[in-house]
CSV table of C-alpha atoms in Angstrom, one decimal:
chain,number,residue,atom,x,y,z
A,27,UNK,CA,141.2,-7.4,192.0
A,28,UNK,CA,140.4,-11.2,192.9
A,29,UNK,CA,140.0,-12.9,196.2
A,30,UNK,CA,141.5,-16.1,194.6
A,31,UNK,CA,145.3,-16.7,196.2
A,32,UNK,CA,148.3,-15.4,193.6
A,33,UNK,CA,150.3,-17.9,192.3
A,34,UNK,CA,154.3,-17.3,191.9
A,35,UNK,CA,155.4,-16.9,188.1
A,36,UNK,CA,157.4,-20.3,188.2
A,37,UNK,CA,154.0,-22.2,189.2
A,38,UNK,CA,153.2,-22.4,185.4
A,39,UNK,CA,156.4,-21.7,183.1
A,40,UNK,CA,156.8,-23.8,181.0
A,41,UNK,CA,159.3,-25.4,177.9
A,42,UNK,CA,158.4,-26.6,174.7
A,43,UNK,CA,161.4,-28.4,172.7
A,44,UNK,CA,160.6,-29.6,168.9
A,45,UNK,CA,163.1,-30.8,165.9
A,46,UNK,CA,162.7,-28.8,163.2
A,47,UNK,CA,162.5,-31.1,160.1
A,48,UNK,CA,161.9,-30.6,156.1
A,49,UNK,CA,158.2,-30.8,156.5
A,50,UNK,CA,158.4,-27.4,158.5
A,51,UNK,CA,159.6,-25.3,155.9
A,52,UNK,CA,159.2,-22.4,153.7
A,53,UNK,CA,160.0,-21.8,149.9
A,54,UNK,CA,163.1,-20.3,150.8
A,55,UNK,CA,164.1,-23.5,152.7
A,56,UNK,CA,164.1,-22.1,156.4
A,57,UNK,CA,161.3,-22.9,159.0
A,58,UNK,CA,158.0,-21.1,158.3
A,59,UNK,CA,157.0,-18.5,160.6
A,60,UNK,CA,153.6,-20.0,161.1
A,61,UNK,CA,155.1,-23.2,162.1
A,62,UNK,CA,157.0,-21.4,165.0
A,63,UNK,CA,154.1,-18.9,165.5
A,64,UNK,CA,152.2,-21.9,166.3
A,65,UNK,CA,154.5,-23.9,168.9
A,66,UNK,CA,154.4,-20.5,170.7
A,67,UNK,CA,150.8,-20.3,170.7
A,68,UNK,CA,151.0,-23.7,172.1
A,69,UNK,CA,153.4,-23.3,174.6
A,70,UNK,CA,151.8,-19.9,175.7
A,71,UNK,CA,148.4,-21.7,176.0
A,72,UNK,CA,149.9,-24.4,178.4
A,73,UNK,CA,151.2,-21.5,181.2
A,74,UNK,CA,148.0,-19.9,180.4
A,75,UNK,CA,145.7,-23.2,181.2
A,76,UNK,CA,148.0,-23.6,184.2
A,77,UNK,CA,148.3,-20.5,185.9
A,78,UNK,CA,144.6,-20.0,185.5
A,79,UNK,CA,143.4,-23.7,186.5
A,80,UNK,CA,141.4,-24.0,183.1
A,81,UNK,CA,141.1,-23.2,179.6
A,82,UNK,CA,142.0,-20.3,178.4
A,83,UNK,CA,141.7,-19.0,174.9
A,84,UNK,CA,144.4,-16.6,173.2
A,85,UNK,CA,143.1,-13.0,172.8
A,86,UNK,CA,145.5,-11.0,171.3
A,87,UNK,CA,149.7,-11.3,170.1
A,88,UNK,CA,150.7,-8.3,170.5
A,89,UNK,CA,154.3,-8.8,169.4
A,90,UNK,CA,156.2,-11.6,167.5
A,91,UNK,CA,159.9,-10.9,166.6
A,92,UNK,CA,162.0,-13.1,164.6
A,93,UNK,CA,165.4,-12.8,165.2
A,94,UNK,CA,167.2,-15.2,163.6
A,95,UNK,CA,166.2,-18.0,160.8
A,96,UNK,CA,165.7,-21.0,161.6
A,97,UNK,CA,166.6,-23.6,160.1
A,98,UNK,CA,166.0,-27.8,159.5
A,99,UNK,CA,167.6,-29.8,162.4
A,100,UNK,CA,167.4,-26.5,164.8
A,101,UNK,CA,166.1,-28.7,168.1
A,102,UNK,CA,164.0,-25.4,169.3
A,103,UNK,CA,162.5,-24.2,172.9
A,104,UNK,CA,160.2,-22.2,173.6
A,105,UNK,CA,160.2,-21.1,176.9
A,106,UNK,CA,156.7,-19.3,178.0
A,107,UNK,CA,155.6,-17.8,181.4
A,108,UNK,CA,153.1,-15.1,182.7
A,109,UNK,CA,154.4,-11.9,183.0
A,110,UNK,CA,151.1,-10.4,184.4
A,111,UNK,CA,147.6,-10.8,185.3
A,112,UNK,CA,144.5,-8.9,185.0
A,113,UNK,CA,141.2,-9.8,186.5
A,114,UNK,CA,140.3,-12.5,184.1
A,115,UNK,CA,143.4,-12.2,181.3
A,116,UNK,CA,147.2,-12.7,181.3
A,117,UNK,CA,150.0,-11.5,179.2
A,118,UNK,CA,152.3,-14.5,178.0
A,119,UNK,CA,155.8,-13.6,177.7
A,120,UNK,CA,157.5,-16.8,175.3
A,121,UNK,CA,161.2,-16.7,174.1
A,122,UNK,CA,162.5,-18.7,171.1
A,123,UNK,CA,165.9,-20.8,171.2
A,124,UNK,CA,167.8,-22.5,168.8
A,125,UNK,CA,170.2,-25.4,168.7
A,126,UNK,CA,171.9,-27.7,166.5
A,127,UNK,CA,170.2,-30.9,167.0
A,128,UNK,CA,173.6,-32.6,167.0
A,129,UNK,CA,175.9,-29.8,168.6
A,130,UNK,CA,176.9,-28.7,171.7
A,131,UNK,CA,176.7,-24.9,171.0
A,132,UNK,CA,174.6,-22.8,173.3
A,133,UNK,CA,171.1,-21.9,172.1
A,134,UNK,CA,170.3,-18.6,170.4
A,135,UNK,CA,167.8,-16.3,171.1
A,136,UNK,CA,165.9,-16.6,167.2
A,137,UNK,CA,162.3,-15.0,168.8
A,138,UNK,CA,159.8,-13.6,171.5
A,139,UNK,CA,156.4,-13.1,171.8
A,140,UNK,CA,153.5,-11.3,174.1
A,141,UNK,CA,150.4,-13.1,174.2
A,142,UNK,CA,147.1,-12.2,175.7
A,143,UNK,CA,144.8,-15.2,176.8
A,144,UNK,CA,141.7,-15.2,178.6
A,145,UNK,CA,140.8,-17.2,180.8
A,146,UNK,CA,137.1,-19.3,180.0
A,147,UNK,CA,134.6,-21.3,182.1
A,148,UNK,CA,132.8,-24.3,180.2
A,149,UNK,CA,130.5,-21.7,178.6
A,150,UNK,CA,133.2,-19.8,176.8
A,151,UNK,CA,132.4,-16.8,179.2
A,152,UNK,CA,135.5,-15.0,180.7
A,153,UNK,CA,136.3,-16.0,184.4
A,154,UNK,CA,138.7,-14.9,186.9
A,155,UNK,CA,142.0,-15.9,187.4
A,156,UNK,CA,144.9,-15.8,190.6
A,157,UNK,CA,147.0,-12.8,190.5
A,158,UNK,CA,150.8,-14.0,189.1
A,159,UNK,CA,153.3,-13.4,192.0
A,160,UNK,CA,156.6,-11.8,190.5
A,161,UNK,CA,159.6,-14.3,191.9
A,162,UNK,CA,162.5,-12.5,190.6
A,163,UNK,CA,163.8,-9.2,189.9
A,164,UNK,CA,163.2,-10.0,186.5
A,165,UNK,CA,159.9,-11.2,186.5
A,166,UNK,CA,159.1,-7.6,188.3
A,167,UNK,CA,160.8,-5.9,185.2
A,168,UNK,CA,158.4,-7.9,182.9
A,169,UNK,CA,155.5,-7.6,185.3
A,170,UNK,CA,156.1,-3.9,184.6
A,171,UNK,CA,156.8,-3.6,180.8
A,172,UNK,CA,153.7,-6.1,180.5
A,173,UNK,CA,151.6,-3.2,182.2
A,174,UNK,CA,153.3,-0.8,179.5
A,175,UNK,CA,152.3,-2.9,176.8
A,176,UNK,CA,148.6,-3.3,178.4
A,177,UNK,CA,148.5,0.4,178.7
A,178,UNK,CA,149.5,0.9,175.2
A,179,UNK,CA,146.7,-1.5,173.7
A,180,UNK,CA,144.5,0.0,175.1
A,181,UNK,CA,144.8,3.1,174.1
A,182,UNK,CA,145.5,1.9,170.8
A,183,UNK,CA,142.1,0.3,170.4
A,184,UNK,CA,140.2,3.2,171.8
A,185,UNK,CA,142.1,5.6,169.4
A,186,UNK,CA,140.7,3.7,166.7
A,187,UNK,CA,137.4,3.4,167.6
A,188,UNK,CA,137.3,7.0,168.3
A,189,UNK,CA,138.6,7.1,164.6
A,190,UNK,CA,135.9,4.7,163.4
A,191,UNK,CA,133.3,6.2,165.1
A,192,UNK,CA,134.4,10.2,164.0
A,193,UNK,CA,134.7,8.6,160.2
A,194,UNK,CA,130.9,7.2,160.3
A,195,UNK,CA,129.8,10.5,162.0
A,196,UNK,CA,131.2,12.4,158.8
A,197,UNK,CA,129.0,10.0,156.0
A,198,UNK,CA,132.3,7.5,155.3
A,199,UNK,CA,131.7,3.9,155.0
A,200,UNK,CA,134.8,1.7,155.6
């Protein structure tokens, strides 16, 4: 797919750790979704930039769960890494923990998100980037369900473009 050499998945994983405080909230006191949507989007666009040697731009999220609230003094990391590559995009797999800023409990699991960047030259115009090289028996697993997921938004978008295009061909405006 690319004649540049692959690089092993822990090459460009990455952590993000951040105190939630007051300014991060919602109305209904816990932390906005936005606010964590967007430390994920940051953390995904760091592996990204470093597994492909360069910017890269985020495509698509295909996914964000929220598990758990979070709340004001939560000291949370997001943990990001890429699950697979393409020719010149990359799904970003990124998990969401949570701690008590001033506790020694274990973190939770409070989210996860897929992310699809691609990567850009100084243009803005796609380029390629190194194969990921699956370390672990679970990076394999989420080399595979990224493939899925790939498979699956694909089909997705030509389904509804074959929709689109079927509604226009019948006189309806959307």
């Amino acid at each position: 797919m690319t004649d540049l050499p692959g690089k092993p998945t822990s090459a460009s994983r990455t952590t993000l750790s951040h105190i939630m405080t007051a300014h991060d909230t919602n109305l209904l006191g816990t932390v906005h979704g936005g606010v964590i949507m967007k430390l994920v989007d940051d953390a995904a666009g760091a592996v990204a930039g470093r597994h492909s040697g360069g910017p890269a731009v985020t495509a698509s999220m295909d996914e964000m769960a929220f598990l758990e609230p979070v709340r004001v003094g939560d000291l949370l990391h997001v943990k990001a890494q890429v699950n697979w590559t393409g020719r010149t995009s990359m799904e970003i797999g990124v998990r969401v923990l949570a701690e008590r800023w001033n506790e020694s409990t274990p973190a939770t699991q409070v989210g996860s998100a897929y992310l699809v960047f691609t990567a850009v030259d100084g243009d803005g115009k796609p380029r390629t980037v190194p194969p990921v090289i699956p370390e672990t028996d679970r990076d394999h697993r989420r080399y595979q369900e990224a493939q899925i997921r790939r498979t699956h938004r694909l089909a997705r978008r030509r389904a509804i473009r074959e929709l689109r295009e079927q509604r226009a061909a019948e006189g309806f405006e959307d």
